[in-house]
Tab-separated table of N, CA and C in Angstrom:
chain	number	residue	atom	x	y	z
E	1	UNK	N	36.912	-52.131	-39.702
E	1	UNK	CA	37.504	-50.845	-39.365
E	1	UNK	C	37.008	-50.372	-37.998
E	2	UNK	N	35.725	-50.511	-37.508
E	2	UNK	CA	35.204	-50.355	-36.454
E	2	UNK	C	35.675	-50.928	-35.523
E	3	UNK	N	36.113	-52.130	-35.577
E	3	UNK	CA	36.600	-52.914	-34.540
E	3	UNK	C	38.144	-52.031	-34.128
E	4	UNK	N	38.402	-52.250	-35.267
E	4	UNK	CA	39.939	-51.454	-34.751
E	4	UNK	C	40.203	-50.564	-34.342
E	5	UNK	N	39.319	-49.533	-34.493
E	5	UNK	CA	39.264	-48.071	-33.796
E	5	UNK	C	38.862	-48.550	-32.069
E	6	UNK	N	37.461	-49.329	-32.232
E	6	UNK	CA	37.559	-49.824	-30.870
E	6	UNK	C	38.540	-50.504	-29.925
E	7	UNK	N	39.248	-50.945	-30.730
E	7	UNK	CA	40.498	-51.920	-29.765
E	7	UNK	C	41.847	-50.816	-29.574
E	8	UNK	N	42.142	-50.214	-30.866
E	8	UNK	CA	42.994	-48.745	-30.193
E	8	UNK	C	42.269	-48.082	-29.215
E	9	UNK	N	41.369	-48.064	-29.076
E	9	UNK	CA	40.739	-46.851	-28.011
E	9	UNK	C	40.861	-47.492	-26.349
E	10	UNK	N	40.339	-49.139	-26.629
E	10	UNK	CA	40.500	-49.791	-25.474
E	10	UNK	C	42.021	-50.046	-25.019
E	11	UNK	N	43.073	-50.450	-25.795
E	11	UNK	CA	44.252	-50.323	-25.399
E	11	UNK	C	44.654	-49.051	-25.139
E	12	UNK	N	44.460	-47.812	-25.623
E	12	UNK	CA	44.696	-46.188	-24.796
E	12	UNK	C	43.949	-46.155	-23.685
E	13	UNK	N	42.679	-46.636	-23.288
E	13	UNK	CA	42.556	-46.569	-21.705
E	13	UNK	C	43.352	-47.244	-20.943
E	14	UNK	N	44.052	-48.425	-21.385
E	14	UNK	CA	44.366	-49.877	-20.468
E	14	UNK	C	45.494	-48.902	-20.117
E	15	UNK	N	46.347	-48.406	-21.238
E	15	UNK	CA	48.077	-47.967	-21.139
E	15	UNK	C	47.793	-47.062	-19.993
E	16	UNK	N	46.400	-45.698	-20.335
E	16	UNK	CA	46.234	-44.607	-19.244
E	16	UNK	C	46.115	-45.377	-17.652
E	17	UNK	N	45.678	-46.418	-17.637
E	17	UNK	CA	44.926	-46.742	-16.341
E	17	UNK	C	46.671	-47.355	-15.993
E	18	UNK	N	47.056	-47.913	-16.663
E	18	UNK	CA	48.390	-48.423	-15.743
E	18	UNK	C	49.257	-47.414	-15.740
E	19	UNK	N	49.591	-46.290	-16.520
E	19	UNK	CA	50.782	-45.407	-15.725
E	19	UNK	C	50.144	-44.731	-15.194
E	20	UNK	N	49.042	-44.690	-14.714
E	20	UNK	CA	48.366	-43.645	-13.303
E	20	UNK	C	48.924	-44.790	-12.280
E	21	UNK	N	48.655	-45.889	-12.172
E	21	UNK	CA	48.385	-46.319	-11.284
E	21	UNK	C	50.064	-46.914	-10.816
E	22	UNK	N	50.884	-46.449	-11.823
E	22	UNK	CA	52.492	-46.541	-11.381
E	22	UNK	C	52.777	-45.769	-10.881
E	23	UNK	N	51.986	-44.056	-11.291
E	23	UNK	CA	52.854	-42.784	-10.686
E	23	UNK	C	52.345	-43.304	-8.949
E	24	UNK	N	51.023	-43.674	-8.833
E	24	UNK	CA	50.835	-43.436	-7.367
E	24	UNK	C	51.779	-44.575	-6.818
E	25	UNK	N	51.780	-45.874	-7.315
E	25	UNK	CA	53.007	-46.092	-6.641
E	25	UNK	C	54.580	-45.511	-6.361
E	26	UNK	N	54.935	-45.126	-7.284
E	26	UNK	CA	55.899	-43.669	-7.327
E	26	UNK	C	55.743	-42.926	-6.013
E	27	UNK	N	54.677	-42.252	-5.840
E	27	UNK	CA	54.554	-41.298	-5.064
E	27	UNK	C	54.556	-42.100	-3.887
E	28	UNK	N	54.101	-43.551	-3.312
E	28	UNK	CA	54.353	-43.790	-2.738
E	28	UNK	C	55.561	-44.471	-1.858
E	29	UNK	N	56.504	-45.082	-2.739
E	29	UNK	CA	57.433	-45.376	-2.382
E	29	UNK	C	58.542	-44.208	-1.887
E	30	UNK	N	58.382	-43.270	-2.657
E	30	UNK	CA	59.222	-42.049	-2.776
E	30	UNK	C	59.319	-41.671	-1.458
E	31	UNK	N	58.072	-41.255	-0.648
E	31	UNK	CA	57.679	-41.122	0.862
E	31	UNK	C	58.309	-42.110	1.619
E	32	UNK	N	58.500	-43.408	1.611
E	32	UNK	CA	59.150	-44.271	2.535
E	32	UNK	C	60.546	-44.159	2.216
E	33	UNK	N	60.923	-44.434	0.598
E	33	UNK	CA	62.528	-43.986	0.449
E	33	UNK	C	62.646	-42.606	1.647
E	34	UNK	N	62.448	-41.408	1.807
E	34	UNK	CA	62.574	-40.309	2.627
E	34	UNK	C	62.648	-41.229	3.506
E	35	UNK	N	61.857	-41.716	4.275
E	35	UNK	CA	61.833	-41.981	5.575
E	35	UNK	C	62.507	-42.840	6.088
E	36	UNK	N	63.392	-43.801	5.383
E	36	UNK	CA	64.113	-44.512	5.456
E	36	UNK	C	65.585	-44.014	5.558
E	37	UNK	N	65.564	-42.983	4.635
E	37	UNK	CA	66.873	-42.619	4.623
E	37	UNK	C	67.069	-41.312	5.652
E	38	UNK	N	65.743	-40.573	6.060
E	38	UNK	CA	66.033	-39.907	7.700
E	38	UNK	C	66.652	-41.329	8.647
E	39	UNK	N	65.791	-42.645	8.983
E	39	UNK	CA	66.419	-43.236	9.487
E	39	UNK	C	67.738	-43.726	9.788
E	40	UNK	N	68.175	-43.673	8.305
E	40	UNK	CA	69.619	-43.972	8.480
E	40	UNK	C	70.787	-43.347	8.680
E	41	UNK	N	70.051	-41.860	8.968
E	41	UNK	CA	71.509	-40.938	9.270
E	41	UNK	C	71.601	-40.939	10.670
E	42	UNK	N	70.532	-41.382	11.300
E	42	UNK	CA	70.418	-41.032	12.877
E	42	UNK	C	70.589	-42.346	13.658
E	43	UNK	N	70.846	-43.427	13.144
E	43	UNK	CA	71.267	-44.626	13.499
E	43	UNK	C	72.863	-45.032	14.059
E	44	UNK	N	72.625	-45.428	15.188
E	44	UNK	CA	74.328	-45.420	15.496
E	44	UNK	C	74.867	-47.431	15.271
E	45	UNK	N	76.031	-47.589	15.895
E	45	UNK	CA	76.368	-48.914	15.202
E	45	UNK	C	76.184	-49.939	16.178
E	46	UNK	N	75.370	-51.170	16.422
E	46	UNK	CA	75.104	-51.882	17.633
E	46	UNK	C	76.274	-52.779	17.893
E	47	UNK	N	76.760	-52.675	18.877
E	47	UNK	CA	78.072	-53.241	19.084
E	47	UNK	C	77.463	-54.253	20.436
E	48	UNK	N	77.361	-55.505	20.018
E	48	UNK	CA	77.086	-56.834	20.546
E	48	UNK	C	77.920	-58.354	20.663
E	49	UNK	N	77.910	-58.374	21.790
E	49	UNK	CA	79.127	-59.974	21.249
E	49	UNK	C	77.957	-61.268	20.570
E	50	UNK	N	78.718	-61.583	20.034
E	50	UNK	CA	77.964	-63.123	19.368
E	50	UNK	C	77.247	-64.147	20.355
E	51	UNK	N	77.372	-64.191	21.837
E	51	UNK	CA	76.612	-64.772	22.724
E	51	UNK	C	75.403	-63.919	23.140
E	52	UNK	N	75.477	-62.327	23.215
E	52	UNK	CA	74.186	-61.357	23.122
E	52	UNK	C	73.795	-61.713	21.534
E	53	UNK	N	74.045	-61.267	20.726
E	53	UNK	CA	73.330	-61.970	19.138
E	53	UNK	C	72.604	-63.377	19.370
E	54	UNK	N	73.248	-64.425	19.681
E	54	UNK	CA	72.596	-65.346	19.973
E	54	UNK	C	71.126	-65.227	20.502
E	55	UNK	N	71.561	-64.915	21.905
E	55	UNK	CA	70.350	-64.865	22.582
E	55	UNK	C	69.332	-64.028	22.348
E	56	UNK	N	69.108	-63.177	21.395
E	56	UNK	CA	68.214	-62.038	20.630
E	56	UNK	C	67.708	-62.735	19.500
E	57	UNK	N	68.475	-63.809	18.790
E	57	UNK	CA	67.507	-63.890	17.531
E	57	UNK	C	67.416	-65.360	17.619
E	58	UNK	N	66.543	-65.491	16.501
E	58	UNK	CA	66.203	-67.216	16.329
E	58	UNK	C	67.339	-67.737	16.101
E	59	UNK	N	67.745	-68.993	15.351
E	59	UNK	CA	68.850	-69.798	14.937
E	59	UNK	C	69.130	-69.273	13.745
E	60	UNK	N	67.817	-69.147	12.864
E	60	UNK	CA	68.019	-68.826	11.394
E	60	UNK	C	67.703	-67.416	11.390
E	61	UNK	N	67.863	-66.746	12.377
E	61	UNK	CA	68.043	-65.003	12.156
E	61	UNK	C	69.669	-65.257	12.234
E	62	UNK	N	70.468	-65.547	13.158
E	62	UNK	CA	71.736	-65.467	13.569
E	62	UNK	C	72.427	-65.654	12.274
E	63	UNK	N	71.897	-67.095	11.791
E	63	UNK	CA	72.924	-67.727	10.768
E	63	UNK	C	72.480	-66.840	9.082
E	64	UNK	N	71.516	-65.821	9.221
E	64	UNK	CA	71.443	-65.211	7.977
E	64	UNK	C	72.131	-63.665	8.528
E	65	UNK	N	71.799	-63.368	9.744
E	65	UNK	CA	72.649	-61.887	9.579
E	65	UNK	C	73.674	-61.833	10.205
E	66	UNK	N	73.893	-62.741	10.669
E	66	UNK	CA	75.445	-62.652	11.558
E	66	UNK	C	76.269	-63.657	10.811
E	67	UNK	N	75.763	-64.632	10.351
E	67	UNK	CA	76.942	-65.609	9.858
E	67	UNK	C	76.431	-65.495	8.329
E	68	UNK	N	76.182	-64.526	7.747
E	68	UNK	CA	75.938	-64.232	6.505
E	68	UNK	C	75.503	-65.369	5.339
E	69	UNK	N	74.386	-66.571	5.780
E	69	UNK	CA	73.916	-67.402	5.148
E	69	UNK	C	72.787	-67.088	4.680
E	70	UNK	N	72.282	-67.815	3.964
E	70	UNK	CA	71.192	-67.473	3.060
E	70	UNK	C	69.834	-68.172	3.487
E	71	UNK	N	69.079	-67.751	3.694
E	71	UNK	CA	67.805	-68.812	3.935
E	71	UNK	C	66.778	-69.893	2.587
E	72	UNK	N	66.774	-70.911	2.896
E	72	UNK	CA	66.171	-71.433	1.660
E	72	UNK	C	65.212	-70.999	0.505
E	73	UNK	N	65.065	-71.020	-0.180
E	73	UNK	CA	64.205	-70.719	-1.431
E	73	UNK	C	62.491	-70.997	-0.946
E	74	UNK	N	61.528	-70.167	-0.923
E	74	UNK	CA	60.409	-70.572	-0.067
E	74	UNK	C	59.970	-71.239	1.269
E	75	UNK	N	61.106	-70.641	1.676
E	75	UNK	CA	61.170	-71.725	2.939
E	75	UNK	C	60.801	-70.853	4.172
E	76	UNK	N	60.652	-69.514	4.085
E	76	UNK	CA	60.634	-68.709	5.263
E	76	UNK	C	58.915	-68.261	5.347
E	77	UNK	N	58.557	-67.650	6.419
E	77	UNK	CA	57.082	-67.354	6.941
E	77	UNK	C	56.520	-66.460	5.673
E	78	UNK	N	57.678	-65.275	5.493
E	78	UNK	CA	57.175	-64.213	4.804
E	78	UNK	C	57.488	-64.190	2.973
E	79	UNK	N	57.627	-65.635	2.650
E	79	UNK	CA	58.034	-65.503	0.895
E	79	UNK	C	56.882	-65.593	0.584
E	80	UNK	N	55.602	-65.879	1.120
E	80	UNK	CA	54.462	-65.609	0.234
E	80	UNK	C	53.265	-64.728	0.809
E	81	UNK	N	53.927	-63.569	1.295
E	81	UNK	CA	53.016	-62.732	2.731
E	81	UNK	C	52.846	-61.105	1.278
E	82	UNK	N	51.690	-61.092	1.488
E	82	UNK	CA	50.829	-59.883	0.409
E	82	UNK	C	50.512	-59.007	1.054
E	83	UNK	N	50.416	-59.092	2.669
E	83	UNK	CA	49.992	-57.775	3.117
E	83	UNK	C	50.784	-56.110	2.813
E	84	UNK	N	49.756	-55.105	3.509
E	84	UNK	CA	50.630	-54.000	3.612
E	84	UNK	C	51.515	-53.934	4.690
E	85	UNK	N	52.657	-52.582	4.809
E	85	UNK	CA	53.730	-52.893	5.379
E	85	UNK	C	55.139	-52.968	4.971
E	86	UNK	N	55.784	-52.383	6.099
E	86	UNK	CA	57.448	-52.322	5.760
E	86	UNK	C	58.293	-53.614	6.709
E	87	UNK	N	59.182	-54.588	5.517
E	87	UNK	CA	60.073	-55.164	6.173
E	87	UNK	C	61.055	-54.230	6.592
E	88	UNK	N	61.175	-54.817	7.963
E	88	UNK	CA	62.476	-54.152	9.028
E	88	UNK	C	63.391	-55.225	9.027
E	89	UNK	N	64.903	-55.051	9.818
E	89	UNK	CA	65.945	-55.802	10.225
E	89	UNK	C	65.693	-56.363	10.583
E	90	UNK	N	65.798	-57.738	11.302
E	90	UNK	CA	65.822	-58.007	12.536
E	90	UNK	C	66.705	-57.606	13.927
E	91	UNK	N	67.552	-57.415	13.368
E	91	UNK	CA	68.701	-56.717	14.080
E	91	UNK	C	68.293	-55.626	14.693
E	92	UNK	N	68.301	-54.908	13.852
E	92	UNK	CA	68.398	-53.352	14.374
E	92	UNK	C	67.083	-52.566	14.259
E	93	UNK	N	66.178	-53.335	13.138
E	93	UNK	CA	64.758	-52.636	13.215
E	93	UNK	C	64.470	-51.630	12.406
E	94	UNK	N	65.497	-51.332	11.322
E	94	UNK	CA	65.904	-50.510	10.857
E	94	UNK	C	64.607	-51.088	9.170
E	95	UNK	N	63.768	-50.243	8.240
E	95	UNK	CA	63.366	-50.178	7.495
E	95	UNK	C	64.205	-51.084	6.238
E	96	UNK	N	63.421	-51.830	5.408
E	96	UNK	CA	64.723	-52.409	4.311
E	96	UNK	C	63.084	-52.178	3.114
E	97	UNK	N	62.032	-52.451	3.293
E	97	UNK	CA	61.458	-52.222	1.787
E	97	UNK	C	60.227	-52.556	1.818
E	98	UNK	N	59.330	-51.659	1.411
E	98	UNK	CA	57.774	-51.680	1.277
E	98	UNK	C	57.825	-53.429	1.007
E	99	UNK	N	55.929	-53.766	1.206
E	99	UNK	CA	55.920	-54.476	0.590
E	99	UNK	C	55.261	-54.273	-0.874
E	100	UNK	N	54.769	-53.093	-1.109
E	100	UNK	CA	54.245	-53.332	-2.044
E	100	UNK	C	56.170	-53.652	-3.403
E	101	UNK	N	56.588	-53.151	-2.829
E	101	UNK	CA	57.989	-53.203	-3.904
E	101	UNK	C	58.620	-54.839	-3.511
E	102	UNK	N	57.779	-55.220	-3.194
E	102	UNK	CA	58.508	-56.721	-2.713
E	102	UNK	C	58.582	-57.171	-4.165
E	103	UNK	N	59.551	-58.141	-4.292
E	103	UNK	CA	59.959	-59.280	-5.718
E	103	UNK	C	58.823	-60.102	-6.074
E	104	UNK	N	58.120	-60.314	-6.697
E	104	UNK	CA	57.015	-61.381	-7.184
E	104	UNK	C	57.769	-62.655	-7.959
């Protein structure tokens, strides 16, 4: 019986310690959602020919945002990058998503 009171008690801290530690992610994402979406009202539309595109991005920037291809499955610099930090466009520079909200 002792044990079990102890192991309910230890699973009510575990549950407390993880939705604290969701709201602050909450609170933090919430702040970049804002700031992202000030960004995007004040953004105008980059009007570039495909030989300026070219010459601005790599091969495999072009062929994922201009020729709408996909980049391989683990194949890029940043599929296994943990730091802090917001991915931007390449394009336009424009905010797309914490990393802590990155896909695992």
């Amino acid at each position: 019986m002792k044990n079990s009171i102890q192991l309910v008690l230890l699973l009510s801290l575990f549950a407390c310690h993880t939705a604290t530690k969701q709201q602050d992610m909450q609170t933090d994402t919430s702040s970049i959602r804002a700031t992202m979406t000030s960004a995007v009202d004040t953004v105008k539309p980059i009007e570039k020919s495909d030989a300026e595109w070219k010459a601005e991005l790599t091969p495999q920037e072009y062929y994922v945002l201009r020729e709408k291809g996909t980049e391989r499955a683990f194949s890029g610099d940043l599929w296994d990058y943990h730091g802090d930090g917001i991915f931007v466009c390449a394009a336009c520079g424009l905010p797309l998503f914490d990393s802590h909200t990155k896909f695992e």
